Amino acid sequence: MDCKEILALLPAYVDQELGVSESIEVDNHVLGCLSCQNELASQNALRGALKKHATYFKAPNHLENHIRAALPLDNAHSGRSGKPALKWLGPFNWFSFGTAITSVVALTLSVSFYLAIPSPNDLLAEDVVSNHVRSLMVNHIADVTSSDHHTVKPWFNGKLDFSPTVSDLTAQGFPLVGGRLDYLDHRSVAALVYRHRQHLINVYIWPVANKQNIAVKTLSSQGYQLLHWAEGGMVYWVVSDLNPRELLFLALILQAQGSQGSS
Amino acid sequence: MAATEAMKARRFEEIVLPHLNMAYNLARWLSRSDQDAQDIVQEAYLRAYKFFDGCHGEDARAWLLAIVRNTTYTWLQQNREHVKNTPFDEEVHGLDSEGSATLINQADNNPEAILARNDDKRQINQSLEQLPLEFREILVLRELENLSYKEIAIVAGIPIGTVMSRLARGRKMLLEYLARINEGVK
């Protein structure tokens, strides 16, 4: 890895959020690189200074009392007798009329936020991107590393309740890197990894009950490109930092391979 | 009915109330006001109780902090209409990597030296307060509340990749602010 890649990993390194193998790569690089050493030292120094000097604001005592007093605790527990159980409606004193109105407005707003939540596909797209980033970040891109589809496809046997189409697309400029098991949309899915120049591409495949075909849709999120379609009872999600045009090309190849039923 | 309500309240008291300091610290750093933080936390707890179904065990902390964070944002929008929360602006904050590098890399201005001279609560606090909200919240969650990247992603409602890049950016800006304060002090 070069300095640019190392610098991108340093924040996660100082937070100990990197996988073992990537941590070791950073270790090795930093040993021999003065500028990355300096950057690491400054990030560590900043973390230390924040932990030591930044104020941690403790809640004032009366705040806890106010909240506790507003809870509808039973008499035996709270030691207050003869008071109604539902104290929210009782003579609570920590909300003036004004703040009560504010909170009603806030609750109404939060309900409208719920109504405005993105479609399931948008949420899934977010998950796919996070999953992609994570697979790159923790150096866990493949459980089975092989460019041979005759090695990768059987590897999924017994691990999934379906058999994904695995194709070697080296001839088309997308060599197979490997495959791994992953988890999306509340189920285990097949993740196939292809490479195009320096870009890694995750292809997620899983079956759906609804056999309806869906034409390719393109999305982008957080600077990543996503493609999504469904065919033959299988859902496909493709994600990469590759440009949309080349990613679409890959989708067309995959669709062609899928319809041929080639393994 | 009343018994169930009381049971719920007791579970809430056991599971959610112990996180009060975390909730207050987050609200205080985001709102930068003692009084606002108290009102926000009370309101957040009211909301939390309303949505509490007793099932929040291990993730109660992140769940509560997400509510506190959202309550704070709503609060700031409603109560500080005049303090428009301007979106982060590259031009204004002017933190191109080269610019900050030149300032920080001046002979006696390396980050450790800056921090050594900034060995002072006031300056650290002041710098952190200056950070734009979306960076400040990530740094507070990470450095003060000790949340993992995954928990921060839940609280702030952003992907883990964004947590990473905001932390990197926020730390860089913080060093820059500290360097500026030092320039002023000299």
Coordinates of C-alpha atoms in Angstrom, one line a residue:
Chain A
M1 CA 0.0 0.0 0.0
D2 CA 1.2 3.5 -0.7
C3 CA 1.1 6.5 1.6
K4 CA -2.3 7.7 0.3
E5 CA -4.0 4.4 1.1
I6 CA -2.3 4.2 4.5
L7 CA -3.4 7.8 5.3
A8 CA -7.0 6.8 4.5
L9 CA -6.7 3.9 7.0
L10 CA -5.0 5.8 9.8
P11 CA -8.2 7.2 11.5
A12 CA -9.6 3.6 11.7
Y13 CA -6.1 2.4 12.8
V14 CA -5.9 4.8 15.7
D15 CA -9.4 3.8 16.7
Q16 CA -8.5 0.2 16.5
E17 CA -11.3 -0.5 14.0
L18 CA -9.1 -2.1 11.4
G19 CA -8.9 -5.8 10.8
V20 CA -5.8 -7.7 11.9
S21 CA -4.2 -8.0 8.4
E22 CA -4.7 -4.3 7.6
S23 CA -3.4 -3.2 11.0
I24 CA -0.2 -5.2 10.3
E25 CA 0.1 -3.5 6.9
V26 CA -0.2 -0.1 8.5
D27 CA 2.3 -1.2 11.2
N28 CA 4.8 -2.3 8.6
H29 CA 4.4 0.8 6.4
V30 CA 4.6 3.3 9.3
L31 CA 7.9 1.7 10.5
G32 CA 9.6 2.8 7.3
C33 CA 7.7 6.0 6.5
L34 CA 8.5 9.2 8.3
S35 CA 5.6 11.3 7.0
C36 CA 3.0 8.7 7.9
Q37 CA 4.7 8.3 11.3
N38 CA 4.2 12.0 11.9
E39 CA 0.6 11.8 10.9
L40 CA 0.0 8.9 13.2
A41 CA 1.7 10.7 16.1
S42 CA -0.4 13.8 15.6
Q43 CA -3.7 11.8 15.4
N44 CA -2.7 9.9 18.6
A45 CA -1.7 13.2 20.3
L46 CA -5.0 14.7 19.4
R47 CA -7.0 11.8 20.7
G48 CA -5.0 11.9 24.0
A49 CA -5.6 15.6 24.4
L50 CA -9.3 15.3 23.7
K51 CA -9.7 12.4 26.2
K52 CA -7.7 14.3 28.8
H53 CA -9.0 17.8 28.4
A54 CA -12.3 17.9 26.7
T55 CA -15.1 18.4 29.3
Y56 CA -17.4 15.5 29.9
F57 CA -20.6 17.2 31.0
K58 CA -22.4 15.3 33.7
A59 CA -26.2 15.7 34.0
P60 CA -27.2 17.8 37.0
N61 CA -28.8 15.8 39.8
H62 CA -32.2 17.5 39.5
L63 CA -32.5 16.3 35.9
E64 CA -32.5 12.7 36.9
N65 CA -35.1 13.5 39.7
H66 CA -37.3 15.2 37.2
I67 CA -37.3 12.3 34.8
R68 CA -37.8 9.7 37.5
A69 CA -40.7 11.7 39.0
A70 CA -42.4 11.7 35.6
L71 CA -42.2 7.9 35.3
P72 CA -45.4 6.0 36.2
L73 CA -43.7 3.8 38.7
D74 CA -45.8 1.7 41.0
N75 CA -46.2 2.7 44.6
A76 CA -44.2 0.0 46.3
H77 CA -41.3 0.7 44.1
S78 CA -41.3 4.5 44.3
G79 CA -42.5 4.8 47.8
R80 CA -45.1 7.3 46.8
S81 CA -48.5 6.2 47.9
G82 CA -51.9 7.2 46.6
K83 CA -50.6 8.8 43.4
P84 CA -52.0 7.9 40.0
A85 CA -49.9 5.4 38.1
L86 CA -49.8 7.4 34.9
K87 CA -47.9 10.4 36.0
W88 CA -47.4 11.8 32.5
L89 CA -50.9 13.1 32.8
G90 CA -50.5 14.0 36.5
P91 CA -49.3 17.3 37.9
F92 CA -45.9 16.9 36.3
N93 CA -43.9 20.0 36.9
W94 CA -41.1 19.6 34.4
F95 CA -43.0 20.7 31.4
S96 CA -44.3 24.2 31.2
F97 CA -47.2 24.5 28.9
G98 CA -44.9 26.0 26.2
T99 CA -42.5 23.1 26.2
A100 CA -45.4 20.6 26.2
I101 CA -46.6 22.2 23.0
T102 CA -43.0 22.1 21.6
S103 CA -42.9 18.4 22.4
V104 CA -46.2 17.7 20.7
V105 CA -44.9 19.5 17.7
A106 CA -41.7 17.5 17.9
L107 CA -43.6 14.3 18.1
T108 CA -45.7 15.2 15.2
L109 CA -42.6 16.0 13.3
S110 CA -41.0 12.8 14.2
V111 CA -44.1 11.0 13.0
S112 CA -43.9 12.8 9.7
F113 CA -40.2 11.8 9.5
Y114 CA -41.4 8.2 9.8
L115 CA -43.8 8.8 6.9
A116 CA -41.0 10.3 4.9
I117 CA -38.6 7.4 5.4
P118 CA -37.0 6.2 2.2
S119 CA -38.3 3.3 0.2
P120 CA -37.1 -0.2 1.1
N121 CA -34.9 -0.1 -2.0
D122 CA -33.2 3.1 -0.9
L123 CA -32.5 1.5 2.5
L124 CA -31.3 -1.6 0.9
A125 CA -29.0 0.5 -1.4
E126 CA -27.5 2.1 1.8
D127 CA -26.9 -1.4 3.2
V128 CA -25.3 -2.5 0.0
V129 CA -22.9 0.4 0.0
S130 CA -22.1 0.0 3.7
N131 CA -21.5 -3.7 3.1
H132 CA -19.2 -2.9 0.1
V133 CA -17.2 -0.4 2.1
R134 CA -16.9 -2.8 5.0
S135 CA -15.7 -5.5 2.7
L136 CA -12.9 -3.2 1.5
M137 CA -12.1 -1.7 4.9
V138 CA -11.6 -4.8 7.0
N139 CA -9.8 -6.7 4.2
H140 CA -12.4 -9.3 4.1
I141 CA -13.1 -9.1 0.4
A142 CA -13.3 -12.9 -0.2
D143 CA -13.8 -16.1 1.7
V144 CA -12.7 -18.1 -1.3
T145 CA -10.0 -16.4 -3.4
S146 CA -9.9 -17.8 -6.8
S147 CA -10.2 -16.6 -10.4
D148 CA -11.6 -20.0 -11.4
H149 CA -15.4 -20.1 -11.3
H150 CA -15.2 -23.9 -11.0
T151 CA -13.6 -23.3 -7.6
V152 CA -15.8 -20.5 -6.5
K153 CA -19.2 -21.9 -7.4
P154 CA -18.9 -25.2 -5.6
W155 CA -17.6 -23.3 -2.5
F156 CA -21.1 -22.0 -2.0
N157 CA -22.5 -25.5 -1.9
G158 CA -24.0 -26.2 1.5
K159 CA -23.5 -22.6 2.6
L160 CA -26.5 -21.2 0.8
D161 CA -29.9 -22.5 -0.1
F162 CA -29.5 -21.6 -3.7
S163 CA -26.7 -21.8 -6.3
P164 CA -25.6 -18.5 -7.8
T165 CA -24.4 -18.1 -11.3
V166 CA -20.6 -17.7 -11.2
S167 CA -18.8 -16.7 -14.4
D168 CA -15.2 -15.9 -15.2
L169 CA -15.3 -12.7 -17.1
T170 CA -11.6 -12.2 -17.6
A171 CA -12.0 -12.1 -21.3
Q172 CA -14.5 -9.2 -20.9
G173 CA -12.0 -7.3 -18.7
F174 CA -13.6 -8.3 -15.3
P175 CA -11.4 -11.1 -13.8
L176 CA -13.1 -12.9 -10.9
V177 CA -11.4 -12.3 -7.6
G178 CA -13.4 -14.6 -5.4
G179 CA -16.5 -15.0 -3.4
R180 CA -17.8 -14.8 0.1
L181 CA -20.9 -15.2 2.2
D182 CA -22.6 -12.1 3.3
Y183 CA -25.8 -10.9 4.9
L184 CA -28.2 -8.5 3.3
D185 CA -32.0 -7.9 3.3
H186 CA -32.3 -10.2 6.3
R187 CA -30.8 -13.3 4.7
S188 CA -27.5 -14.9 3.6
V189 CA -26.5 -13.9 0.2
A190 CA -23.7 -14.7 -2.3
A191 CA -21.2 -12.0 -2.8
L192 CA -19.0 -12.3 -5.9
V193 CA -16.0 -10.1 -6.3
Y194 CA -14.8 -8.9 -9.7
R195 CA -12.0 -6.6 -10.5
H196 CA -11.7 -4.0 -13.3
R197 CA -8.4 -2.3 -13.5
Q198 CA -7.9 -1.1 -9.8
H199 CA -11.6 -1.1 -9.0
L200 CA -13.2 -3.9 -7.0
I201 CA -16.8 -4.7 -7.7
N202 CA -19.1 -6.6 -5.3
V203 CA -22.0 -8.5 -6.9
Y204 CA -24.6 -9.6 -4.5
I205 CA -27.1 -12.3 -5.5
W206 CA -30.0 -13.9 -3.7
P207 CA -33.3 -15.5 -4.6
V208 CA -36.7 -13.8 -4.1
A209 CA -40.1 -15.4 -3.9
N210 CA -41.4 -12.9 -6.4
K211 CA -40.3 -14.1 -9.8
Q212 CA -41.0 -10.8 -11.4
N213 CA -38.1 -9.5 -13.6
I214 CA -37.0 -6.0 -12.9
A215 CA -35.0 -4.0 -15.5
V216 CA -31.6 -2.6 -14.5
K217 CA -31.9 0.5 -12.3
T218 CA -28.9 2.7 -11.6
L219 CA -28.4 4.5 -8.3
S220 CA -25.6 6.3 -6.7
S221 CA -24.9 6.8 -3.0
Q222 CA -22.0 8.2 -1.1
G223 CA -20.0 8.4 -4.3
Y224 CA -20.5 4.7 -5.1
Q225 CA -22.4 3.5 -8.1
L226 CA -25.1 0.9 -7.7
L227 CA -27.0 -1.3 -10.1
H228 CA -30.0 -3.4 -9.3
W229 CA -32.1 -5.8 -11.2
A230 CA -34.0 -9.0 -10.9
E231 CA -34.1 -11.9 -13.3
G232 CA -35.2 -15.5 -13.1
G233 CA -36.2 -15.3 -9.5
M234 CA -32.8 -13.8 -8.5
V235 CA -32.1 -10.3 -7.2
Y236 CA -28.8 -8.7 -8.2
W237 CA -27.1 -5.8 -6.6
V238 CA -23.8 -4.5 -8.1
V239 CA -21.7 -1.9 -6.3
S240 CA -18.4 -0.3 -7.0
D241 CA -16.5 3.0 -7.3
L242 CA -16.2 2.2 -11.0
N243 CA -17.8 4.6 -13.5
P244 CA -21.5 4.0 -14.3
R245 CA -20.8 3.2 -17.9
E246 CA -18.4 0.3 -17.3
L247 CA -20.5 -1.0 -14.4
L248 CA -23.5 -1.1 -16.7
F249 CA -21.3 -3.1 -19.2
L250 CA -20.6 -5.6 -16.4
A251 CA -24.4 -5.8 -15.7
L252 CA -25.1 -6.6 -19.3
I253 CA -22.5 -9.3 -19.4
L254 CA -23.8 -10.8 -16.2
Q255 CA -27.3 -10.8 -17.5
A256 CA -26.2 -12.5 -20.7
Q257 CA -24.3 -15.1 -18.7
G258 CA -27.3 -15.6 -16.4
S259 CA -29.7 -16.2 -19.3
Q260 CA -27.4 -18.7 -20.9
G261 CA -27.5 -20.6 -17.6
S262 CA -23.8 -21.0 -17.8
S263 CA -22.1 -22.0 -14.5
Chain B
M1 CA -53.1 -1.8 32.7
A2 CA -51.5 0.2 35.5
A3 CA -49.4 -2.7 36.5
T4 CA -48.1 -3.1 33.0
E5 CA -47.4 0.5 32.8
A6 CA -45.5 0.4 36.1
M7 CA -43.4 -2.6 34.8
K8 CA -42.5 -0.8 31.7
A9 CA -41.5 2.3 33.7
R10 CA -39.3 0.1 36.0
R11 CA -37.6 -1.5 33.0
F12 CA -37.1 1.9 31.5
E13 CA -35.6 3.1 34.8
E14 CA -33.2 0.1 34.8
I15 CA -32.2 0.1 31.2
V16 CA -32.4 3.7 29.9
L17 CA -32.0 6.0 32.9
P18 CA -28.4 4.9 33.6
H19 CA -27.3 6.4 30.3
L20 CA -28.4 9.9 31.5
N21 CA -24.9 11.3 31.6
M22 CA -24.1 10.2 28.1
A23 CA -27.3 11.6 26.9
Y24 CA -26.7 14.9 28.6
N25 CA -23.1 15.1 27.5
L26 CA -24.1 14.6 23.9
A27 CA -27.0 17.2 24.1
R28 CA -24.7 19.7 25.8
W29 CA -21.9 19.4 23.2
L30 CA -24.4 19.7 20.3
S31 CA -26.5 22.5 21.7
R32 CA -23.6 24.3 23.5
S33 CA -25.9 25.4 26.3
D34 CA -26.6 24.0 29.7
Q35 CA -30.3 25.0 29.8
D36 CA -31.0 23.8 26.3
A37 CA -29.3 20.5 27.0
Q38 CA -31.5 20.0 30.1
D39 CA -34.7 20.7 28.1
I40 CA -33.5 18.5 25.2
V41 CA -32.7 15.5 27.5
Q42 CA -36.0 15.7 29.3
E43 CA -37.8 15.8 26.0
A44 CA -35.7 13.0 24.5
Y45 CA -36.5 10.8 27.6
L46 CA -40.2 11.5 27.2
R47 CA -39.9 10.5 23.6
A48 CA -37.8 7.4 24.5
Y49 CA -40.3 6.3 27.0
K50 CA -43.1 6.6 24.5
F51 CA -41.3 4.4 22.0
F52 CA -39.8 2.1 24.7
D53 CA -41.0 -1.4 24.3
G54 CA -38.8 -3.0 26.9
C55 CA -36.8 -4.8 24.3
H56 CA -33.8 -2.5 24.2
G57 CA -31.1 -4.4 26.0
E58 CA -27.6 -4.2 24.6
D59 CA -28.3 -1.5 22.1
A60 CA -30.2 0.8 24.5
R61 CA -27.2 3.1 24.6
A62 CA -27.1 3.7 20.8
W63 CA -30.8 3.8 20.6
L64 CA -31.1 6.5 23.3
L65 CA -28.3 8.5 21.9
A66 CA -30.0 8.4 18.5
I67 CA -33.2 9.8 20.0
V68 CA -31.2 12.5 21.9
R69 CA -29.4 13.4 18.7
N70 CA -32.6 13.7 16.7
T71 CA -34.3 15.6 19.4
T72 CA -31.4 18.1 19.5
Y73 CA -31.6 18.7 15.8
T74 CA -35.3 19.3 16.0
W75 CA -34.8 21.5 19.0
L76 CA -32.1 23.6 17.3
Q77 CA -34.2 24.1 14.2
Q78 CA -37.3 25.2 16.2
N79 CA -35.7 27.3 18.9
R80 CA -32.8 28.9 17.1
E81 CA -34.4 29.9 13.9
H82 CA -32.0 32.9 13.9
V83 CA -28.9 30.8 14.2
K84 CA -29.2 29.2 10.8
N85 CA -27.2 26.0 10.9
T86 CA -25.2 26.8 7.8
P87 CA -24.1 23.7 5.9
F88 CA -20.4 23.0 5.9
D89 CA -18.7 25.3 3.5
E90 CA -15.3 24.4 2.0
E91 CA -14.5 28.0 1.2
V92 CA -15.3 29.4 4.6
H93 CA -13.6 26.7 6.6
G94 CA -10.8 26.6 4.0
L95 CA -9.3 23.3 5.0
D96 CA -7.7 22.2 1.8
S97 CA -5.1 19.6 2.8
E98 CA -2.2 21.8 1.5
G99 CA -3.2 24.8 3.4
S100 CA -3.4 23.0 6.7
A101 CA -0.2 21.2 6.0
T102 CA 1.8 24.3 5.5
L103 CA 0.5 25.8 8.7
I104 CA 1.0 22.7 10.8
N105 CA 4.4 21.8 9.3
Q106 CA 6.1 25.1 10.1
A107 CA 9.2 24.4 12.0
D108 CA 7.9 24.9 15.5
N109 CA 4.4 24.1 14.6
N110 CA 4.2 20.3 14.4
P111 CA 1.0 18.9 15.8
E112 CA 2.6 17.5 19.0
A113 CA 4.2 20.8 19.8
I114 CA 0.8 22.5 19.2
L115 CA -0.9 20.1 21.5
A116 CA 1.7 20.4 24.1
R117 CA 1.2 24.1 24.2
N118 CA -2.5 23.6 24.0
D119 CA -2.3 21.6 27.2
D120 CA -5.2 23.5 28.4
K121 CA -8.9 22.6 28.8
R122 CA -10.2 25.9 27.6
Q123 CA -8.5 25.7 24.2
I124 CA -9.4 22.1 23.5
N125 CA -13.0 22.8 24.5
Q126 CA -13.1 26.0 22.5
S127 CA -11.8 24.2 19.4
L128 CA -14.2 21.4 19.7
E129 CA -17.1 23.8 20.1
Q130 CA -16.1 25.6 16.9
L131 CA -16.4 22.5 14.8
P132 CA -19.4 22.3 12.5
L133 CA -22.2 20.2 14.0
E134 CA -21.9 17.2 11.8
F135 CA -18.2 16.8 12.6
R136 CA -18.5 17.8 16.3
E137 CA -21.1 15.1 16.9
I138 CA -19.0 12.3 15.4
L139 CA -15.9 13.4 17.5
V140 CA -17.9 13.6 20.7
L141 CA -19.5 10.2 20.1
R142 CA -16.1 8.7 19.4
E143 CA -13.7 10.4 21.8
L144 CA -15.9 11.3 24.7
E145 CA -18.7 8.6 24.6
N146 CA -16.3 5.9 23.3
L147 CA -18.7 4.5 20.8
S148 CA -17.6 2.1 18.1
Y149 CA -17.9 3.1 14.4
K150 CA -20.9 0.8 14.1
E151 CA -22.7 2.5 17.1
I152 CA -21.8 5.9 15.7
A153 CA -23.3 4.9 12.4
I154 CA -26.5 4.0 14.2
V155 CA -26.7 7.2 16.3
A156 CA -26.0 9.6 13.4
G157 CA -27.9 7.6 10.8
I158 CA -25.0 7.5 8.4
P159 CA -22.9 4.6 6.8
I160 CA -19.7 3.5 8.5
G161 CA -17.7 4.8 5.6
T162 CA -19.1 8.3 6.3
V163 CA -18.3 7.9 10.0
M164 CA -14.7 7.2 9.0
S165 CA -14.3 10.2 6.6
R166 CA -16.0 12.6 9.0
L167 CA -13.7 11.5 11.8
A168 CA -10.7 12.0 9.6
R169 CA -11.9 15.4 8.5
G170 CA -13.0 16.5 12.0
R171 CA -9.6 15.6 13.5
K172 CA -7.8 17.5 10.8
M173 CA -10.0 20.6 11.3
L174 CA -9.5 20.4 15.1
L175 CA -5.8 20.4 14.7
E176 CA -6.1 23.4 12.4
Y177 CA -8.2 25.3 14.9
L178 CA -5.7 24.6 17.7
A179 CA -2.9 25.8 15.4
R180 CA -4.8 29.0 14.8
I181 CA -5.4 29.6 18.5
N182 CA -1.7 29.1 19.0
E183 CA -0.9 31.6 16.3
G184 CA -3.1 34.1 18.2
V185 CA -1.5 33.3 21.5
K186 CA 2.1 33.8 20.3

